[in-house]
mmCIF file of C-alpha atoms in Angstrom:
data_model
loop_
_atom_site.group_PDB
_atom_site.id
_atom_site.type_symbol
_atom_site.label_atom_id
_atom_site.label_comp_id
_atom_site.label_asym_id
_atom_site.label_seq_id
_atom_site.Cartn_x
_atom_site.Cartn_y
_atom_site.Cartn_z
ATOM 1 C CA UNK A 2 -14.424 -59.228 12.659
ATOM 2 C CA UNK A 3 -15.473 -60.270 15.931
ATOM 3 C CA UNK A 4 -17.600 -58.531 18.828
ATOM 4 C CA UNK A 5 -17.976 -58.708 22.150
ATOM 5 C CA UNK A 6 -20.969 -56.840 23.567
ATOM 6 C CA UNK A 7 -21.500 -56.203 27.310
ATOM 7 C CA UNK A 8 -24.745 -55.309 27.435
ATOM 8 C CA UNK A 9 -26.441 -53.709 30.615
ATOM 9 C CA UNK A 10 -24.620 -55.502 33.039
ATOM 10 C CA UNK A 11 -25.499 -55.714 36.652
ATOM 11 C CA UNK A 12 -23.323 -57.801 38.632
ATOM 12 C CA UNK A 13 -23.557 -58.499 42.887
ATOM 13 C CA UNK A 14 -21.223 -59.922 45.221
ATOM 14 C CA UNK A 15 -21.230 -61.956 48.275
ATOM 15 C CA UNK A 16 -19.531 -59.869 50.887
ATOM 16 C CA UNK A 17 -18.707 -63.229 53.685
ATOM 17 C CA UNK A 18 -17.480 -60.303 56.276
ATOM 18 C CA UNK A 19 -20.638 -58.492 56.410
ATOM 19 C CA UNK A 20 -22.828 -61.083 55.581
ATOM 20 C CA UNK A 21 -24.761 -59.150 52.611
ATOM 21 C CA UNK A 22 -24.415 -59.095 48.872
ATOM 22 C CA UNK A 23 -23.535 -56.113 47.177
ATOM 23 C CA UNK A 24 -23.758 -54.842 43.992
ATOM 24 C CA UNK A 25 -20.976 -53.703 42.101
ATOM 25 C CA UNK A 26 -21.414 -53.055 38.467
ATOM 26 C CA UNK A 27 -24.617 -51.129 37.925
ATOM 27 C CA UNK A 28 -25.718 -51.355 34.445
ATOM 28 C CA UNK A 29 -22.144 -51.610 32.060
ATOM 29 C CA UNK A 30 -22.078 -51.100 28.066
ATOM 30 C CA UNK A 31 -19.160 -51.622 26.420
ATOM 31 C CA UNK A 32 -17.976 -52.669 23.182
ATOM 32 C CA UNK A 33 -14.897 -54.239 21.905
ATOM 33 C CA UNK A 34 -14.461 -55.823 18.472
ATOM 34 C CA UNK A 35 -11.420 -58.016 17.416
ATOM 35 C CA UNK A 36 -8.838 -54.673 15.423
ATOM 36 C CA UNK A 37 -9.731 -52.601 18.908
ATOM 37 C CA UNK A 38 -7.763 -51.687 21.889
ATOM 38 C CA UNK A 39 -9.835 -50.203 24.982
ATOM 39 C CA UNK A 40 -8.695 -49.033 28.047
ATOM 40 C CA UNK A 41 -10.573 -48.753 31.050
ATOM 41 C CA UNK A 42 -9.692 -46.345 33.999
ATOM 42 C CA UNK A 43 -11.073 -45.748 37.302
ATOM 43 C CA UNK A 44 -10.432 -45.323 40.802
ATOM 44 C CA UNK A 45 -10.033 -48.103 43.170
ATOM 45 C CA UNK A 46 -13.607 -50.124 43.987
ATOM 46 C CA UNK A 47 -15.576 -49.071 40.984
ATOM 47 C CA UNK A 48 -15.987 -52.124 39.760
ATOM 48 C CA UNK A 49 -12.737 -52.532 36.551
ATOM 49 C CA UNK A 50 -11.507 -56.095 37.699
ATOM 50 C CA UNK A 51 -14.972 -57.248 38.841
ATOM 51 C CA UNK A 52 -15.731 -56.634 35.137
ATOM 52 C CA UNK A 53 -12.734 -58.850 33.997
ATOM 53 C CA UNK A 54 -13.881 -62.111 36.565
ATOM 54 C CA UNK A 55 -17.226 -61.405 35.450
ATOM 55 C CA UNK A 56 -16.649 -61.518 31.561
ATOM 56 C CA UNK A 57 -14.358 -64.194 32.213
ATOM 57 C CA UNK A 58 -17.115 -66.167 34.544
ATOM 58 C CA UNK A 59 -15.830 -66.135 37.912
ATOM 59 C CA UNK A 60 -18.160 -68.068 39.597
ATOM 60 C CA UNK A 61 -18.135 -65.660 42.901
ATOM 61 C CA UNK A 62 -19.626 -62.962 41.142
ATOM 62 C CA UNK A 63 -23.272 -63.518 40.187
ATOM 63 C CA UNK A 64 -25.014 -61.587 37.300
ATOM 64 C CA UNK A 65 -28.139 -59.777 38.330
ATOM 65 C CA UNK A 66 -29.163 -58.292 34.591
ATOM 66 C CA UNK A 67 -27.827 -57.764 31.739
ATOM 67 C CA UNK A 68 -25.314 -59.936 28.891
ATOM 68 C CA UNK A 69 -22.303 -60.505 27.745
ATOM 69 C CA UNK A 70 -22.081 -61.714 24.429
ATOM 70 C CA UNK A 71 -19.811 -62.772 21.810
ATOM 71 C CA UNK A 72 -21.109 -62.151 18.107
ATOM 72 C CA UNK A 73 -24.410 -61.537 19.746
ATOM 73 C CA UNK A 74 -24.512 -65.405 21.205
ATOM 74 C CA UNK A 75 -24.854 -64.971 25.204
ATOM 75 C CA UNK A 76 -21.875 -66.569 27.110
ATOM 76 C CA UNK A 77 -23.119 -66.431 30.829
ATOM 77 C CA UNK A 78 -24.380 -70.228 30.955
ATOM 78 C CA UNK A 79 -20.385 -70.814 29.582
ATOM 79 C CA UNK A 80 -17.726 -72.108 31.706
ATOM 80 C CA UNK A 81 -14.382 -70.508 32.384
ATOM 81 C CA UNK A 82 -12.693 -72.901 30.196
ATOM 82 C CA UNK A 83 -15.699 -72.745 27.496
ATOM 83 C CA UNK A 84 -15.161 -68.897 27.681
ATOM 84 C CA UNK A 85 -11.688 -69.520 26.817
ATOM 85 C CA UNK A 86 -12.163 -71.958 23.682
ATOM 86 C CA UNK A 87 -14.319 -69.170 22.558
ATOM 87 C CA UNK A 88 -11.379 -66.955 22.276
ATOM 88 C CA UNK A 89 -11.504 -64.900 25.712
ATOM 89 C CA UNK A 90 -8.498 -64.683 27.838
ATOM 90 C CA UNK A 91 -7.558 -62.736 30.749
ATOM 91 C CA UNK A 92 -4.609 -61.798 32.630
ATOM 92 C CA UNK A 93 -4.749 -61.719 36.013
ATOM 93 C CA UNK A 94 -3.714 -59.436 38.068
ATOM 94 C CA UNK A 95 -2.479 -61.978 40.429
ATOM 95 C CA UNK A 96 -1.498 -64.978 38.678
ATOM 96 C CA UNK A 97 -1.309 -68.156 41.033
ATOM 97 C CA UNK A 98 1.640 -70.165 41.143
ATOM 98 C CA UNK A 99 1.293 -73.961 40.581
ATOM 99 C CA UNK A 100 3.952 -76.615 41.359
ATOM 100 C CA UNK A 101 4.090 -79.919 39.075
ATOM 101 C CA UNK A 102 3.212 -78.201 35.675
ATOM 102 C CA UNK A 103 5.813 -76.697 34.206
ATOM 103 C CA UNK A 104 5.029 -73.229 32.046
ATOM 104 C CA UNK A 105 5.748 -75.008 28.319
ATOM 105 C CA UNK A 106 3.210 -77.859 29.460
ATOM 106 C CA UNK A 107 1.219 -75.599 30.707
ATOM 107 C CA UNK A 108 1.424 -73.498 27.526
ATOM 108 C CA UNK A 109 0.640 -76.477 25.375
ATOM 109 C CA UNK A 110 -1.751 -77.697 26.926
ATOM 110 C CA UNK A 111 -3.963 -74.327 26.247
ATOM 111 C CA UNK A 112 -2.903 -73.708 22.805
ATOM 112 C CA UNK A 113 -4.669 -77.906 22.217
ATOM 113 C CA UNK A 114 -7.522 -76.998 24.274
ATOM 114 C CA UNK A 115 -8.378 -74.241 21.576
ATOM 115 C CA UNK A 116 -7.519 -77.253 18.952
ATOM 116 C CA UNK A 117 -9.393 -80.246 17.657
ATOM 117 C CA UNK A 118 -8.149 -83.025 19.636
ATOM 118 C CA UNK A 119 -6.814 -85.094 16.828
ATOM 119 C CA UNK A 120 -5.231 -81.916 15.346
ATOM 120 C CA UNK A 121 -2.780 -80.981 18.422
ATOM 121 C CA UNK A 122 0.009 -78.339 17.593
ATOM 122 C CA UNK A 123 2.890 -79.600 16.285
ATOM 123 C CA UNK A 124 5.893 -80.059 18.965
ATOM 124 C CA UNK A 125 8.405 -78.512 16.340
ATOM 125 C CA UNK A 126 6.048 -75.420 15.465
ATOM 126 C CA UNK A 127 5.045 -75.352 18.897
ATOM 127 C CA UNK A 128 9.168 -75.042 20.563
ATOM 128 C CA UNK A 129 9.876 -72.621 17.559
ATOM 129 C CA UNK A 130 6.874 -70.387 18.549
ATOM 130 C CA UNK A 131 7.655 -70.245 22.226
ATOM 131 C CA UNK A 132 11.127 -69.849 21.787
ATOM 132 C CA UNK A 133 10.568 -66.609 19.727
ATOM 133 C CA UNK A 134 7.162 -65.365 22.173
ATOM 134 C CA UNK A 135 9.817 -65.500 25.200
ATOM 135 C CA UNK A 136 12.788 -63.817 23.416
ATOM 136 C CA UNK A 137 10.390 -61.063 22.579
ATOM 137 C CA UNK A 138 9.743 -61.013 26.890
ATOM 138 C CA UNK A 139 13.349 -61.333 27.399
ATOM 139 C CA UNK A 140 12.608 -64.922 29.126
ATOM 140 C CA UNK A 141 15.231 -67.492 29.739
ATOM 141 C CA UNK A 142 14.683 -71.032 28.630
ATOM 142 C CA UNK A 143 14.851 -71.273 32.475
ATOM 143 C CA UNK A 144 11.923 -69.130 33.330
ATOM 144 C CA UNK A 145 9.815 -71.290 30.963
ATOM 145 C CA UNK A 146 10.817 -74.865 32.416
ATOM 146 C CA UNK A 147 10.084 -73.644 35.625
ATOM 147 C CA UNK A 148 6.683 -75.084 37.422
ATOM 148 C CA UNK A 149 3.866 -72.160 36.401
ATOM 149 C CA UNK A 150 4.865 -68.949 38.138
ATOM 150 C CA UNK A 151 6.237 -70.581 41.221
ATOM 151 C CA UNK A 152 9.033 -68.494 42.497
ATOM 152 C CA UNK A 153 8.867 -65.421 39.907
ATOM 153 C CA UNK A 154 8.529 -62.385 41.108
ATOM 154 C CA UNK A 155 5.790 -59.897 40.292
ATOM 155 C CA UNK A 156 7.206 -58.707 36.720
ATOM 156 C CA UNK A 157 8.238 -62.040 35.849
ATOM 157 C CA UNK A 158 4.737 -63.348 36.475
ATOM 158 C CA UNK A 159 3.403 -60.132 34.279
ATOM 159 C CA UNK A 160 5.639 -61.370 31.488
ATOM 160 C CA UNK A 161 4.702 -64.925 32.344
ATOM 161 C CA UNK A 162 0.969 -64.316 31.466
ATOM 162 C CA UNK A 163 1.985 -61.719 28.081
ATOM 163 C CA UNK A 164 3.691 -65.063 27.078
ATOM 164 C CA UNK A 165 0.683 -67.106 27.552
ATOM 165 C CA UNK A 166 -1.388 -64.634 25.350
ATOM 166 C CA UNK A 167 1.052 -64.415 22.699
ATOM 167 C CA UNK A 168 0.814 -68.412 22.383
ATOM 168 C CA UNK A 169 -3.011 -68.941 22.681
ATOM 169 C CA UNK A 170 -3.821 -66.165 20.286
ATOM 170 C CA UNK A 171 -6.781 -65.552 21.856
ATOM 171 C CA UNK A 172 -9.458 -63.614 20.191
ATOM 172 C CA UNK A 173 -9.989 -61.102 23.005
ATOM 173 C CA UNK A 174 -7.186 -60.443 25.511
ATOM 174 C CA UNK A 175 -8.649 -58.788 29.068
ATOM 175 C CA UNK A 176 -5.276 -57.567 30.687
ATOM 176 C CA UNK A 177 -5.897 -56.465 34.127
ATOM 177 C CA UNK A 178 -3.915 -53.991 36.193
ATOM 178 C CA UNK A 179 -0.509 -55.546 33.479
ATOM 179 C CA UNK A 180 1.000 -52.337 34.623
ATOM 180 C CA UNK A 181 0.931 -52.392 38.069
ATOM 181 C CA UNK A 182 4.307 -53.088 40.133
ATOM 182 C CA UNK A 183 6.350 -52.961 37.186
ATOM 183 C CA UNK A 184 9.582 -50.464 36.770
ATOM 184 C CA UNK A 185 10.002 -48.924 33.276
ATOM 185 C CA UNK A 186 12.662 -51.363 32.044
ATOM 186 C CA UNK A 187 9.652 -54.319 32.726
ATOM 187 C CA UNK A 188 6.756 -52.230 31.526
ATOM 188 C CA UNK A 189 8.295 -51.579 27.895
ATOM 189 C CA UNK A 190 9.189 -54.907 27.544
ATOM 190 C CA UNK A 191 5.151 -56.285 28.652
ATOM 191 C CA UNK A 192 4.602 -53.721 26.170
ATOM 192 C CA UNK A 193 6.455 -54.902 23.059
ATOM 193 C CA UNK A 194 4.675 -58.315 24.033
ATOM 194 C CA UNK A 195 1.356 -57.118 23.623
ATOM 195 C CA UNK A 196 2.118 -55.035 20.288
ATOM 196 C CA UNK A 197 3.678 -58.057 19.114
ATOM 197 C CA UNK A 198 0.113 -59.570 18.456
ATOM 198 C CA UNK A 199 -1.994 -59.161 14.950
ATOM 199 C CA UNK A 200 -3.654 -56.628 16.352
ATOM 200 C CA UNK A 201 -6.509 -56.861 13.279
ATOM 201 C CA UNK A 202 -7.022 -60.329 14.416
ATOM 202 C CA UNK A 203 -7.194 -59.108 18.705
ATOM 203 C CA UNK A 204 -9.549 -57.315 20.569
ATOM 204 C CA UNK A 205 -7.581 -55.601 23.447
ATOM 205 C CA UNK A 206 -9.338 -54.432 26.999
ATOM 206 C CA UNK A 207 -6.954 -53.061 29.370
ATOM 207 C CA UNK A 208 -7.575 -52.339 32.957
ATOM 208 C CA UNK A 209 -5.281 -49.545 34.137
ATOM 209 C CA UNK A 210 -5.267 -47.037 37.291
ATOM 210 C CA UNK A 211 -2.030 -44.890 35.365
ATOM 211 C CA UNK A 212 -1.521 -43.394 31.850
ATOM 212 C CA UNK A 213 2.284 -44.472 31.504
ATOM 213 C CA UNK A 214 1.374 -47.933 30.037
ATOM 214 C CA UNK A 215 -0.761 -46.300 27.322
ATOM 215 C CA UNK A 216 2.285 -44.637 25.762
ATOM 216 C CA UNK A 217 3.512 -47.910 24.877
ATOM 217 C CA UNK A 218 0.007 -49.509 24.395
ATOM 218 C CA UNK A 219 -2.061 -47.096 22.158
ATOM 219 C CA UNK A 220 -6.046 -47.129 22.693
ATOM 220 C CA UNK A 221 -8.554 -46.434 20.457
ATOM 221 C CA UNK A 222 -10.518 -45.802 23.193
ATOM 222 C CA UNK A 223 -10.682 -44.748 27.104
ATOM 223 C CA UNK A 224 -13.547 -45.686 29.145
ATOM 224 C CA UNK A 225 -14.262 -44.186 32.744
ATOM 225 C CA UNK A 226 -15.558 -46.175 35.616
ATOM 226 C CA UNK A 227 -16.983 -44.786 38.366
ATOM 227 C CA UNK A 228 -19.588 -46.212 40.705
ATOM 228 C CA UNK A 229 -20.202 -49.475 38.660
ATOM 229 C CA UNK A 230 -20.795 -48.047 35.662
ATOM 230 C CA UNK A 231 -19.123 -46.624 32.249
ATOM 231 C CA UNK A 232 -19.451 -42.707 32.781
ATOM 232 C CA UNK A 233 -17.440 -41.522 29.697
ATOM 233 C CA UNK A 234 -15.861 -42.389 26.739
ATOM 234 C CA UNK A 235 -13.074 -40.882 24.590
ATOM 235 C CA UNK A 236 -9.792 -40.994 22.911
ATOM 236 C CA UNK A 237 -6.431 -41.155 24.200
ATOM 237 C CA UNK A 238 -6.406 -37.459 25.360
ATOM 238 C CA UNK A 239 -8.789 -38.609 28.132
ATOM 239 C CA UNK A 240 -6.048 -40.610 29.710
ATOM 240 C CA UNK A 241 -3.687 -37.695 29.889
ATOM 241 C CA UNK A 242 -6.691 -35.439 30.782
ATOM 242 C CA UNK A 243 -7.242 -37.906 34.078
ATOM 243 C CA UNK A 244 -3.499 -38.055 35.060
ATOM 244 C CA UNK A 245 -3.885 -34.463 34.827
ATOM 245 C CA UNK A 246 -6.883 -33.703 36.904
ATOM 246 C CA UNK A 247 -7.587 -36.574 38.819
ATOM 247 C CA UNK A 248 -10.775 -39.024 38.870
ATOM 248 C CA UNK A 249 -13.031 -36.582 41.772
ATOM 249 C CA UNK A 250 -12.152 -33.171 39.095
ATOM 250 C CA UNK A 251 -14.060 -35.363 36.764
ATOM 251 C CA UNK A 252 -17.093 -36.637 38.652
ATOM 252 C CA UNK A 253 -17.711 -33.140 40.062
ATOM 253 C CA UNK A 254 -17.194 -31.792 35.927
ATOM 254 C CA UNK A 255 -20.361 -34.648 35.060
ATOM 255 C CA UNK A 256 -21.993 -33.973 38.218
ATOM 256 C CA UNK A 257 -22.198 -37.558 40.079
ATOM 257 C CA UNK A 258 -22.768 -38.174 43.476
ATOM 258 C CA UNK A 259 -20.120 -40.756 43.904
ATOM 259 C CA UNK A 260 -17.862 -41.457 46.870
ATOM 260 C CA UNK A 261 -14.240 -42.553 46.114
ATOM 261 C CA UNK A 262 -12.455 -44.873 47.797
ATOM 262 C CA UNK A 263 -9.526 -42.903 48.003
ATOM 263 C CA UNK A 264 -10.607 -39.070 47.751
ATOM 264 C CA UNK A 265 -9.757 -38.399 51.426
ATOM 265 C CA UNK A 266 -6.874 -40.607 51.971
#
């Protein structure tokens, strides 16, 4: 087993339009080890995808306090691509689209990086495997000879980074905001990508706003965000309970004197 701690984590950002840094997380604790899918709701601007860059070490966000660890080593002086070697891997809610790289290449080239270098994957084990990842997606062997996401709309990019996960194997999978734009037919099949994985061997954090994805995607647990910070914890029932009675029912239920985004919209 396998843990990743975040651990007190305080985490500012540069705001270039108003000229002053802000802070956005406000003292996070969560904990994920590798047999464990979380989920993490919240309203808009509380801080769920700043989490994601941060763990991941986006550069624009600067840690104030706090850790994030990985079997209680720190990983903040770690590079985005030394994150990943480590096992972390997130997907984005807006993947970029690169021309000149096609996806398989692409696709290699990250399941080597995780490799010694005079051990690369096999090219017969490694056609075989993606062949069967992007059946499981419904992809064409057109979709994956196509340059990396250029042209593919939002679902197919969705499906484009579920692919990517299922061939890197990563250790911990950060999957932020998967659920967003997608129609029913797209979201099931996202779904059976992620389920696909040995879950004993994957640690699962999934940033959502809705509770439909989780009836594909089971949790073990629910975390609230609200105003930078975790404010409860609970089972799968809390996701229905939210849908239910809304993000503001709750902060008024634990007493918080938070402002949301979109309470008066």
């Amino acid at each position: 087993m396998t843990k990743l701690e975040v651990k007190d984590l305080h985490v500012s950002f540069i705001d270039e339009e108003e000229e002053i840094e802000k802070e956005i997380l406000k003292g996070v604790n969560l904990t994920i080890n590798t047999g464990e899918t979380h989920a993490i709701m919240g309203p808009n601007g509380t801080g769920k995808s700043t989490l994601s860059e941060t763990i991941m070490g986006n550069p624009a966000y600067t840690v104030t306090s706090g850790d994030v660890m990985i079997d209680g080593q720190s990983i903040l002086d770690k590079t985005v691509d030394e994150r990943a070697r480590a096992g972390l891997f997130l997907a984005m809610q807006y993947p970029a689209e690169i021309k000149g790289i096609t996806n398989a290449e692409f696709i290699q080239a990250a399941v080597n990086a995780r490799r010694p270098e005079d051990d690369p994957v096999p090219i017969r084990e490694f056609l075989s495997r993606l062949d069967k990842s992007a059946k499981i997606l419904n992809m064409s062997d057109s979709m994956v000879e196509r340059y990396l996401n250029e042209g593919f709309s939002g679902g197919e990019k969705k499906r484009n980074e579920i692919l990517q996960m299922m061939m890197i194997k990563p250790k911990f999978s950060i999957l932020d905001e998967i659920d967003s734009g997608l129609d029913i037919d797209a979201l099931q099949v996202v779904s059976r990508g992620v389920n696909s994985m040995d879950s004993s061997q994957l640690g699962t954090l999934m940033i959502t706003h809705y509770q439909r994805i989780l009836n594909y995607i089971k949790p073990d647990f629910v975390h609230v965000m609200m105003g930078g910070r975790v404010v409860k914890t609970g089972d799968a029932s809390l996701a229905a309970e939210l849908e239910n009675n809304g993000y503001a029912s709750l902060r008024d239920e634990l007493g918080l004197d938070i402002d949301l985004t979109d309470e008066n919209v």
